[in-house]
mmCIF file with all atom_site columns, C-alpha atoms in Angstrom:
data_model
loop_
_atom_site.group_PDB
_atom_site.id
_atom_site.type_symbol
_atom_site.label_atom_id
_atom_site.label_alt_id
_atom_site.label_comp_id
_atom_site.label_asym_id
_atom_site.label_entity_id
_atom_site.label_seq_id
_atom_site.pdbx_PDB_ins_code
_atom_site.Cartn_x
_atom_site.Cartn_y
_atom_site.Cartn_z
_atom_site.occupancy
_atom_site.B_iso_or_equiv
_atom_site.pdbx_formal_charge
_atom_site.auth_seq_id
_atom_site.auth_comp_id
_atom_site.auth_asym_id
_atom_site.auth_atom_id
_atom_site.pdbx_PDB_model_num
ATOM 1   C CA . MET A 1 1   ? 93.999  41.387   158.932 1.00 71.00 ? 1   MET A CA 1
ATOM 2   C CA . LYS A 1 2   ? 91.175  40.176   160.734 1.00 80.00 ? 2   LYS A CA 1
ATOM 3   C CA . PHE A 1 3   ? 90.370  38.225   157.677 1.00 79.00 ? 3   PHE A CA 1
ATOM 4   C CA . ILE A 1 4   ? 93.704  36.528   157.740 1.00 87.00 ? 4   ILE A CA 1
ATOM 5   C CA . GLY A 1 5   ? 93.209  35.849   161.439 1.00 85.00 ? 5   GLY A CA 1
ATOM 6   C CA . TYR A 1 6   ? 89.809  34.268   160.730 1.00 85.00 ? 6   TYR A CA 1
ATOM 7   C CA . PHE A 1 7   ? 91.171  32.503   157.776 1.00 85.00 ? 7   PHE A CA 1
ATOM 8   C CA . ASN A 1 8   ? 94.107  31.340   159.845 1.00 90.00 ? 8   ASN A CA 1
ATOM 9   C CA . THR A 1 9   ? 91.751  30.184   162.637 1.00 89.00 ? 9   THR A CA 1
ATOM 10  C CA . LEU A 1 10  ? 89.593  28.487   160.087 1.00 89.00 ? 10  LEU A CA 1
ATOM 11  C CA . GLY A 1 11  ? 92.704  26.914   158.595 1.00 89.00 ? 11  GLY A CA 1
ATOM 12  C CA . VAL A 1 12  ? 93.766  25.717   162.064 1.00 92.00 ? 12  VAL A CA 1
ATOM 13  C CA . PHE A 1 13  ? 90.308  24.194   162.635 1.00 92.00 ? 13  PHE A CA 1
ATOM 14  C CA . ALA A 1 14  ? 90.370  22.628   159.216 1.00 92.00 ? 14  ALA A CA 1
ATOM 15  C CA . LEU A 1 15  ? 93.850  21.340   159.913 1.00 92.00 ? 15  LEU A CA 1
ATOM 16  C CA . ALA A 1 16  ? 92.695  20.041   163.315 1.00 94.00 ? 16  ALA A CA 1
ATOM 17  C CA . ILE A 1 17  ? 89.728  18.307   161.689 1.00 94.00 ? 17  ILE A CA 1
ATOM 18  C CA . LEU A 1 18  ? 91.994  16.968   158.973 1.00 92.00 ? 18  LEU A CA 1
ATOM 19  C CA . CYS A 1 19  ? 94.469  15.777   161.633 1.00 94.00 ? 19  CYS A CA 1
ATOM 20  C CA . ALA A 1 20  ? 91.645  14.130   163.579 1.00 94.00 ? 20  ALA A CA 1
ATOM 21  C CA . VAL A 1 21  ? 90.399  12.408   160.445 1.00 94.00 ? 21  VAL A CA 1
ATOM 22  C CA . GLN A 1 22  ? 93.948  11.412   159.536 1.00 94.00 ? 22  GLN A CA 1
ATOM 23  C CA . TRP A 1 23  ? 94.550  10.287   163.120 1.00 94.00 ? 23  TRP A CA 1
ATOM 24  C CA . GLN A 1 24  ? 91.440  8.089    162.970 1.00 95.00 ? 24  GLN A CA 1
ATOM 25  C CA . ALA A 1 25  ? 92.476  6.720    159.603 1.00 94.00 ? 25  ALA A CA 1
ATOM 26  C CA . ASN A 1 26  ? 95.986  6.040    160.869 1.00 94.00 ? 26  ASN A CA 1
ATOM 27  C CA . GLY A 1 27  ? 94.532  4.410    163.996 1.00 94.00 ? 27  GLY A CA 1
ATOM 28  C CA . ARG A 1 28  ? 92.363  2.152    161.892 1.00 95.00 ? 28  ARG A CA 1
ATOM 29  C CA . ILE A 1 29  ? 95.309  1.334    159.667 1.00 95.00 ? 29  ILE A CA 1
ATOM 30  C CA . ASN A 1 30  ? 97.540  0.639    162.709 1.00 96.00 ? 30  ASN A CA 1
ATOM 31  C CA . ARG A 1 31  ? 94.879  -1.536   164.314 1.00 96.00 ? 31  ARG A CA 1
ATOM 32  C CA . ARG A 1 32  ? 94.465  -3.347   161.010 1.00 96.00 ? 32  ARG A CA 1
ATOM 33  C CA . ALA A 1 33  ? 98.267  -3.723   160.769 1.00 96.00 ? 33  ALA A CA 1
ATOM 34  C CA . ILE A 1 34  ? 98.395  -5.032   164.365 1.00 96.00 ? 34  ILE A CA 1
ATOM 35  C CA . ASP A 1 35  ? 95.537  -7.454   163.611 1.00 96.00 ? 35  ASP A CA 1
ATOM 36  C CA . LEU A 1 36  ? 97.303  -8.553   160.435 1.00 95.00 ? 36  LEU A CA 1
ATOM 37  C CA . GLU A 1 37  ? 100.574 -9.000   162.351 1.00 96.00 ? 37  GLU A CA 1
ATOM 38  C CA . LYS A 1 38  ? 98.755  -11.110  164.967 1.00 97.00 ? 38  LYS A CA 1
ATOM 39  C CA . THR A 1 39  ? 97.176  -13.141  162.171 1.00 96.00 ? 39  THR A CA 1
ATOM 40  C CA . ARG A 1 40  ? 100.603 -13.483  160.511 1.00 96.00 ? 40  ARG A CA 1
ATOM 41  C CA . GLN A 1 41  ? 102.131 -14.657  163.819 1.00 96.00 ? 41  GLN A CA 1
ATOM 42  C CA . GLU A 1 42  ? 99.282  -17.142  164.331 1.00 96.00 ? 42  GLU A CA 1
ATOM 43  C CA . HIS A 1 43  ? 99.727  -18.403  160.785 1.00 96.00 ? 43  HIS A CA 1
ATOM 44  C CA . LEU A 1 44  ? 103.483 -18.707  161.334 1.00 95.00 ? 44  LEU A CA 1
ATOM 45  C CA . GLN A 1 45  ? 102.802 -20.719  164.502 1.00 96.00 ? 45  GLN A CA 1
ATOM 46  C CA . LYS A 1 46  ? 100.300 -22.907  162.630 1.00 96.00 ? 46  LYS A CA 1
ATOM 47  C CA . ILE A 1 47  ? 102.778 -23.365  159.791 1.00 94.00 ? 47  ILE A CA 1
ATOM 48  C CA . ALA A 1 48  ? 105.518 -24.274  162.298 1.00 94.00 ? 48  ALA A CA 1
ATOM 49  C CA . GLU A 1 49  ? 103.166 -26.732  164.016 1.00 94.00 ? 49  GLU A CA 1
ATOM 50  C CA . GLU A 1 50  ? 102.158 -28.210  160.677 1.00 92.00 ? 50  GLU A CA 1
ATOM 51  C CA . ASP A 1 51  ? 105.840 -28.466  159.676 1.00 91.00 ? 51  ASP A CA 1
ATOM 52  C CA . ARG A 1 52  ? 106.537 -30.344  162.931 1.00 92.00 ? 52  ARG A CA 1
ATOM 53  C CA . THR A 1 53  ? 103.478 -32.498  162.313 1.00 91.00 ? 53  THR A CA 1
ATOM 54  C CA . ILE A 1 54  ? 104.603 -33.158  158.736 1.00 90.00 ? 54  ILE A CA 1
ATOM 55  C CA . LYS A 1 55  ? 108.117 -34.025  159.927 1.00 91.00 ? 55  LYS A CA 1
ATOM 56  C CA . GLY A 1 56  ? 106.658 -36.286  162.617 1.00 89.00 ? 56  GLY A CA 1
ATOM 57  C CA . ASP A 1 57  ? 104.291 -37.857  160.091 1.00 86.00 ? 57  ASP A CA 1
ATOM 58  C CA . ALA A 1 58  ? 107.185 -38.296  157.644 1.00 89.00 ? 58  ALA A CA 1
ATOM 59  C CA . SER A 1 59  ? 109.218 -39.922  160.429 1.00 89.00 ? 59  SER A CA 1
ATOM 60  C CA . ASP A 1 60  ? 106.253 -42.120  161.334 1.00 86.00 ? 60  ASP A CA 1
ATOM 61  C CA . LEU A 1 61  ? 105.748 -42.958  157.670 1.00 89.00 ? 61  LEU A CA 1
ATOM 62  C CA . GLU A 1 62  ? 109.422 -43.875  157.303 1.00 91.00 ? 62  GLU A CA 1
ATOM 63  C CA . ASP A 1 63  ? 109.217 -45.963  160.487 1.00 89.00 ? 63  ASP A CA 1
ATOM 64  C CA . PHE A 1 64  ? 106.057 -47.599  159.144 1.00 89.00 ? 64  PHE A CA 1
ATOM 65  C CA . ARG A 1 65  ? 107.793 -48.345  155.832 1.00 92.00 ? 65  ARG A CA 1
ATOM 66  C CA . ARG A 1 66  ? 110.784 -49.822  157.667 1.00 93.00 ? 66  ARG A CA 1
ATOM 67  C CA . ARG A 1 67  ? 108.506 -51.965  159.818 1.00 91.00 ? 67  ARG A CA 1
ATOM 68  C CA . LEU A 1 68  ? 106.510 -52.998  156.769 1.00 90.00 ? 68  LEU A CA 1
ATOM 69  C CA . GLU A 1 69  ? 109.717 -54.052  155.010 1.00 92.00 ? 69  GLU A CA 1
ATOM 70  C CA . GLN A 1 70  ? 110.788 -55.960  158.128 1.00 93.00 ? 70  GLN A CA 1
ATOM 71  C CA . SER A 1 71  ? 107.363 -57.589  158.348 1.00 91.00 ? 71  SER A CA 1
ATOM 72  C CA . ASP A 1 72  ? 107.511 -58.461  154.667 1.00 91.00 ? 72  ASP A CA 1
ATOM 73  C CA . ALA A 1 73  ? 110.990 -59.974  155.105 1.00 92.00 ? 73  ALA A CA 1
ATOM 74  C CA . ALA A 1 74  ? 109.816 -61.853  158.215 1.00 92.00 ? 74  ALA A CA 1
ATOM 75  C CA . LEU A 1 75  ? 106.771 -63.082  156.292 1.00 92.00 ? 75  LEU A CA 1
ATOM 76  C CA . ARG A 1 76  ? 108.935 -64.349  153.436 1.00 93.00 ? 76  ARG A CA 1
ATOM 77  C CA . GLU A 1 77  ? 111.254 -66.031  155.943 1.00 93.00 ? 77  GLU A CA 1
ATOM 78  C CA . ALA A 1 78  ? 108.289 -67.592  157.761 1.00 92.00 ? 78  ALA A CA 1
ATOM 79  C CA . GLU A 1 79  ? 106.859 -68.839  154.462 1.00 92.00 ? 79  GLU A CA 1
ATOM 80  C CA . GLY A 1 80  ? 110.247 -70.382  153.657 1.00 92.00 ? 80  GLY A CA 1
ATOM 81  C CA . LYS A 1 81  ? 110.307 -72.035  157.066 1.00 93.00 ? 81  LYS A CA 1
ATOM 82  C CA . ILE A 1 82  ? 106.773 -73.318  156.545 1.00 93.00 ? 82  ILE A CA 1
ATOM 83  C CA . VAL A 1 83  ? 107.782 -74.870  153.231 1.00 93.00 ? 83  VAL A CA 1
ATOM 84  C CA . THR A 1 84  ? 110.896 -76.393  154.853 1.00 94.00 ? 84  THR A CA 1
ATOM 85  C CA . LEU A 1 85  ? 108.871 -77.690  157.802 1.00 93.00 ? 85  LEU A CA 1
ATOM 86  C CA . GLY A 1 86  ? 106.294 -79.147  155.407 1.00 92.00 ? 86  GLY A CA 1
ATOM 87  C CA . MET A 1 87  ? 109.021 -81.006  153.555 1.00 94.00 ? 87  MET A CA 1
ATOM 88  C CA . GLU A 1 88  ? 110.540 -82.203  156.842 1.00 93.00 ? 88  GLU A CA 1
ATOM 89  C CA . ARG A 1 89  ? 107.071 -83.302  158.011 1.00 92.00 ? 89  ARG A CA 1
ATOM 90  C CA . ASP A 1 90  ? 106.532 -85.254  154.786 1.00 92.00 ? 90  ASP A CA 1
ATOM 91  C CA . ARG A 1 91  ? 109.975 -86.860  155.091 1.00 92.00 ? 91  ARG A CA 1
ATOM 92  C CA . ALA A 1 92  ? 109.341 -87.719  158.749 1.00 90.00 ? 92  ALA A CA 1
ATOM 93  C CA . ALA A 1 93  ? 105.952 -89.202  157.831 1.00 88.00 ? 93  ALA A CA 1
ATOM 94  C CA . ALA A 1 94  ? 107.604 -91.308  155.127 1.00 87.00 ? 94  ALA A CA 1
ATOM 95  C CA . GLU A 1 95  ? 110.277 -92.435  157.599 1.00 85.00 ? 95  GLU A CA 1
ATOM 96  C CA . ARG A 1 96  ? 107.566 -93.206  160.160 1.00 83.00 ? 96  ARG A CA 1
ATOM 97  C CA . ASP A 1 97  ? 105.634 -95.235  157.605 1.00 82.00 ? 97  ASP A CA 1
ATOM 98  C CA . ALA A 1 98  ? 108.822 -97.068  156.623 1.00 80.00 ? 98  ALA A CA 1
ATOM 99  C CA . ALA A 1 99  ? 109.592 -97.654  160.311 1.00 77.00 ? 99  ALA A CA 1
ATOM 100 C CA . MET A 1 100 ? 106.046 -98.895  160.863 1.00 79.00 ? 100 MET A CA 1
ATOM 101 C CA . THR A 1 101 ? 106.451 -101.292 157.937 1.00 83.00 ? 101 THR A CA 1
ATOM 102 C CA . ALA A 1 102 ? 109.822 -102.413 159.277 1.00 77.00 ? 102 ALA A CA 1
ATOM 103 C CA . ARG A 1 103 ? 108.296 -102.712 162.741 1.00 77.00 ? 103 ARG A CA 1
ATOM 104 C CA . ASP A 1 104 ? 105.440 -104.784 161.365 1.00 83.00 ? 104 ASP A CA 1
ATOM 105 C CA . ARG A 1 105 ? 107.956 -107.029 159.564 1.00 83.00 ? 105 ARG A CA 1
ATOM 106 C CA . MET A 1 106 ? 110.028 -107.305 162.738 1.00 84.00 ? 106 MET A CA 1
ATOM 107 C CA . LYS A 1 107 ? 106.872 -108.083 164.711 1.00 86.00 ? 107 LYS A CA 1
ATOM 108 C CA . ALA A 1 108 ? 105.942 -110.837 162.253 1.00 86.00 ? 108 ALA A CA 1
ATOM 109 C CA . THR A 1 109 ? 109.513 -112.182 162.363 1.00 88.00 ? 109 THR A CA 1
ATOM 110 C CA . LEU A 1 110 ? 109.410 -112.075 166.166 1.00 89.00 ? 110 LEU A CA 1
ATOM 111 C CA . GLU A 1 111 ? 106.106 -113.962 166.193 1.00 91.00 ? 111 GLU A CA 1
ATOM 112 C CA . LYS A 1 112 ? 107.616 -116.620 163.902 1.00 92.00 ? 112 LYS A CA 1
ATOM 113 C CA . TRP A 1 113 ? 110.679 -116.831 166.126 1.00 92.00 ? 113 TRP A CA 1
ATOM 114 C CA . VAL A 1 114 ? 108.520 -117.147 169.268 1.00 92.00 ? 114 VAL A CA 1
ATOM 115 C CA . SER A 1 115 ? 106.531 -119.894 167.555 1.00 94.00 ? 115 SER A CA 1
ATOM 116 C CA . ALA A 1 116 ? 109.744 -121.667 166.502 1.00 91.00 ? 116 ALA A CA 1
ATOM 117 C CA . VAL A 1 117 ? 111.107 -121.384 170.054 1.00 91.00 ? 117 VAL A CA 1
ATOM 118 C CA . LYS A 1 118 ? 107.886 -122.910 171.414 1.00 94.00 ? 118 LYS A CA 1
ATOM 119 C CA . GLU A 1 119 ? 108.148 -125.761 168.924 1.00 93.00 ? 119 GLU A CA 1
ATOM 120 C CA . ARG A 1 120 ? 111.817 -126.266 169.856 1.00 90.00 ? 120 ARG A CA 1
ATOM 121 C CA . ASP A 1 121 ? 110.943 -126.262 173.566 1.00 91.00 ? 121 ASP A CA 1
ATOM 122 C CA . GLU A 1 122 ? 108.194 -128.828 172.950 1.00 93.00 ? 122 GLU A CA 1
ATOM 123 C CA . SER A 1 123 ? 110.606 -130.959 170.907 1.00 91.00 ? 123 SER A CA 1
ATOM 124 C CA . LEU A 1 124 ? 113.232 -130.680 173.642 1.00 90.00 ? 124 LEU A CA 1
ATOM 125 C CA . LYS A 1 125 ? 110.648 -131.627 176.244 1.00 94.00 ? 125 LYS A CA 1
ATOM 126 C CA . LYS A 1 126 ? 109.588 -134.674 174.193 1.00 93.00 ? 126 LYS A CA 1
ATOM 127 C CA . GLY A 1 127 ? 113.246 -135.527 173.620 1.00 90.00 ? 127 GLY A CA 1
ATOM 128 C CA . ASN A 1 128 ? 113.971 -135.224 177.348 1.00 91.00 ? 128 ASN A CA 1
ATOM 129 C CA . ASP A 1 129 ? 110.975 -137.433 178.130 1.00 92.00 ? 129 ASP A CA 1
ATOM 130 C CA . GLU A 1 130 ? 112.240 -140.007 175.620 1.00 92.00 ? 130 GLU A CA 1
ATOM 131 C CA . ILE A 1 131 ? 115.759 -139.794 177.043 1.00 91.00 ? 131 ILE A CA 1
ATOM 132 C CA . ARG A 1 132 ? 114.409 -140.340 180.562 1.00 92.00 ? 132 ARG A CA 1
ATOM 133 C CA . LYS A 1 133 ? 112.300 -143.243 179.349 1.00 93.00 ? 133 LYS A CA 1
ATOM 134 C CA . LEU A 1 134 ? 115.257 -144.802 177.510 1.00 89.00 ? 134 LEU A CA 1
ATOM 135 C CA . ALA A 1 135 ? 117.519 -144.187 180.502 1.00 90.00 ? 135 ALA A CA 1
ATOM 136 C CA . ALA A 1 136 ? 114.966 -145.897 182.735 1.00 92.00 ? 136 ALA A CA 1
ATOM 137 C CA . GLU A 1 137 ? 114.721 -148.827 180.278 1.00 91.00 ? 137 GLU A CA 1
ATOM 138 C CA . ARG A 1 138 ? 118.531 -149.001 180.085 1.00 90.00 ? 138 ARG A CA 1
ATOM 139 C CA . ASN A 1 139 ? 118.767 -148.955 183.869 1.00 90.00 ? 139 ASN A CA 1
ATOM 140 C CA . ASP A 1 140 ? 116.169 -151.742 184.031 1.00 91.00 ? 140 ASP A CA 1
ATOM 141 C CA . ALA A 1 141 ? 118.086 -153.680 181.374 1.00 90.00 ? 141 ALA A CA 1
ATOM 142 C CA . VAL A 1 142 ? 121.355 -153.162 183.309 1.00 90.00 ? 142 VAL A CA 1
ATOM 143 C CA . VAL A 1 143 ? 119.711 -154.288 186.515 1.00 92.00 ? 143 VAL A CA 1
ATOM 144 C CA . LYS A 1 144 ? 118.324 -157.358 184.720 1.00 90.00 ? 144 LYS A CA 1
ATOM 145 C CA . PHE A 1 145 ? 121.675 -157.989 183.081 1.00 89.00 ? 145 PHE A CA 1
ATOM 146 C CA . ASN A 1 146 ? 123.449 -157.655 186.422 1.00 89.00 ? 146 ASN A CA 1
ATOM 147 C CA . ALA A 1 147 ? 120.927 -159.990 187.987 1.00 91.00 ? 147 ALA A CA 1
ATOM 148 C CA . LEU A 1 148 ? 121.424 -162.400 185.095 1.00 88.00 ? 148 LEU A CA 1
ATOM 149 C CA . ALA A 1 149 ? 125.212 -162.085 185.392 1.00 88.00 ? 149 ALA A CA 1
ATOM 150 C CA . GLU A 1 150 ? 124.998 -162.814 189.123 1.00 91.00 ? 150 GLU A CA 1
ATOM 151 C CA . ARG A 1 151 ? 122.891 -165.854 188.466 1.00 91.00 ? 151 ARG A CA 1
ATOM 152 C CA . TYR A 1 152 ? 125.277 -166.910 185.722 1.00 88.00 ? 152 TYR A CA 1
ATOM 153 C CA . ASN A 1 153 ? 128.225 -166.394 188.009 1.00 89.00 ? 153 ASN A CA 1
ATOM 154 C CA . SER A 1 154 ? 126.482 -168.279 190.735 1.00 89.00 ? 154 SER A CA 1
ATOM 155 C CA . VAL A 1 155 ? 125.625 -171.101 188.317 1.00 88.00 ? 155 VAL A CA 1
ATOM 156 C CA . ILE A 1 156 ? 129.246 -171.157 187.109 1.00 87.00 ? 156 ILE A CA 1
ATOM 157 C CA . LYS A 1 157 ? 130.445 -171.175 190.682 1.00 87.00 ? 157 LYS A CA 1
ATOM 158 C CA . ASP A 1 158 ? 128.079 -173.957 191.527 1.00 86.00 ? 158 ASP A CA 1
ATOM 159 C CA . LEU A 1 159 ? 129.165 -175.834 188.444 1.00 85.00 ? 159 LEU A CA 1
ATOM 160 C CA . ASN A 1 160 ? 132.766 -175.311 189.272 1.00 85.00 ? 160 ASN A CA 1
ATOM 161 C CA . MET A 1 161 ? 132.176 -176.508 192.751 1.00 86.00 ? 161 MET A CA 1
ATOM 162 C CA . SER A 1 162 ? 130.354 -179.505 191.625 1.00 86.00 ? 162 SER A CA 1
ATOM 163 C CA . ARG A 1 163 ? 133.193 -180.393 189.277 1.00 84.00 ? 163 ARG A CA 1
ATOM 164 C CA . GLY A 1 164 ? 135.545 -179.878 192.028 1.00 76.00 ? 164 GLY A CA 1
ATOM 165 C CA . LYS A 1 165 ? 137.614 -177.122 190.973 1.00 60.00 ? 165 LYS A CA 1
#
């Protein structure tokens, strides 16, 4: 029985050693499982962050596309306005040139009119001078005629007196 007792003791020691080895193996496995779980949690966090980043980037990309479309539409509108303004500028330049031509014609007409008015004024001045001269000659002729008529009347009076009337 002693043999069974030794064998039993030896079995207990072997079991203890086996338990210790198993315990170490389980400890390593648990530590590895804990490390793997930490790694998994870190990866999940990274994946969640990357998902948020991707969603944010997708939102930014969509916003960028929207802005690009708006910019493209604004560019097309601005180009249309530029074309319209160019046509308006050309039309205004043509109108200005036509107005300048009309202004030049009006200026020439005005110069002719001013010249004609000067000629008319000179003619009127000469005519007025002639009228004054003729009026003065007429007045002299009237004065002479009146003097002549007075002398004639005086001669007739003297004649009538000498005839006795």
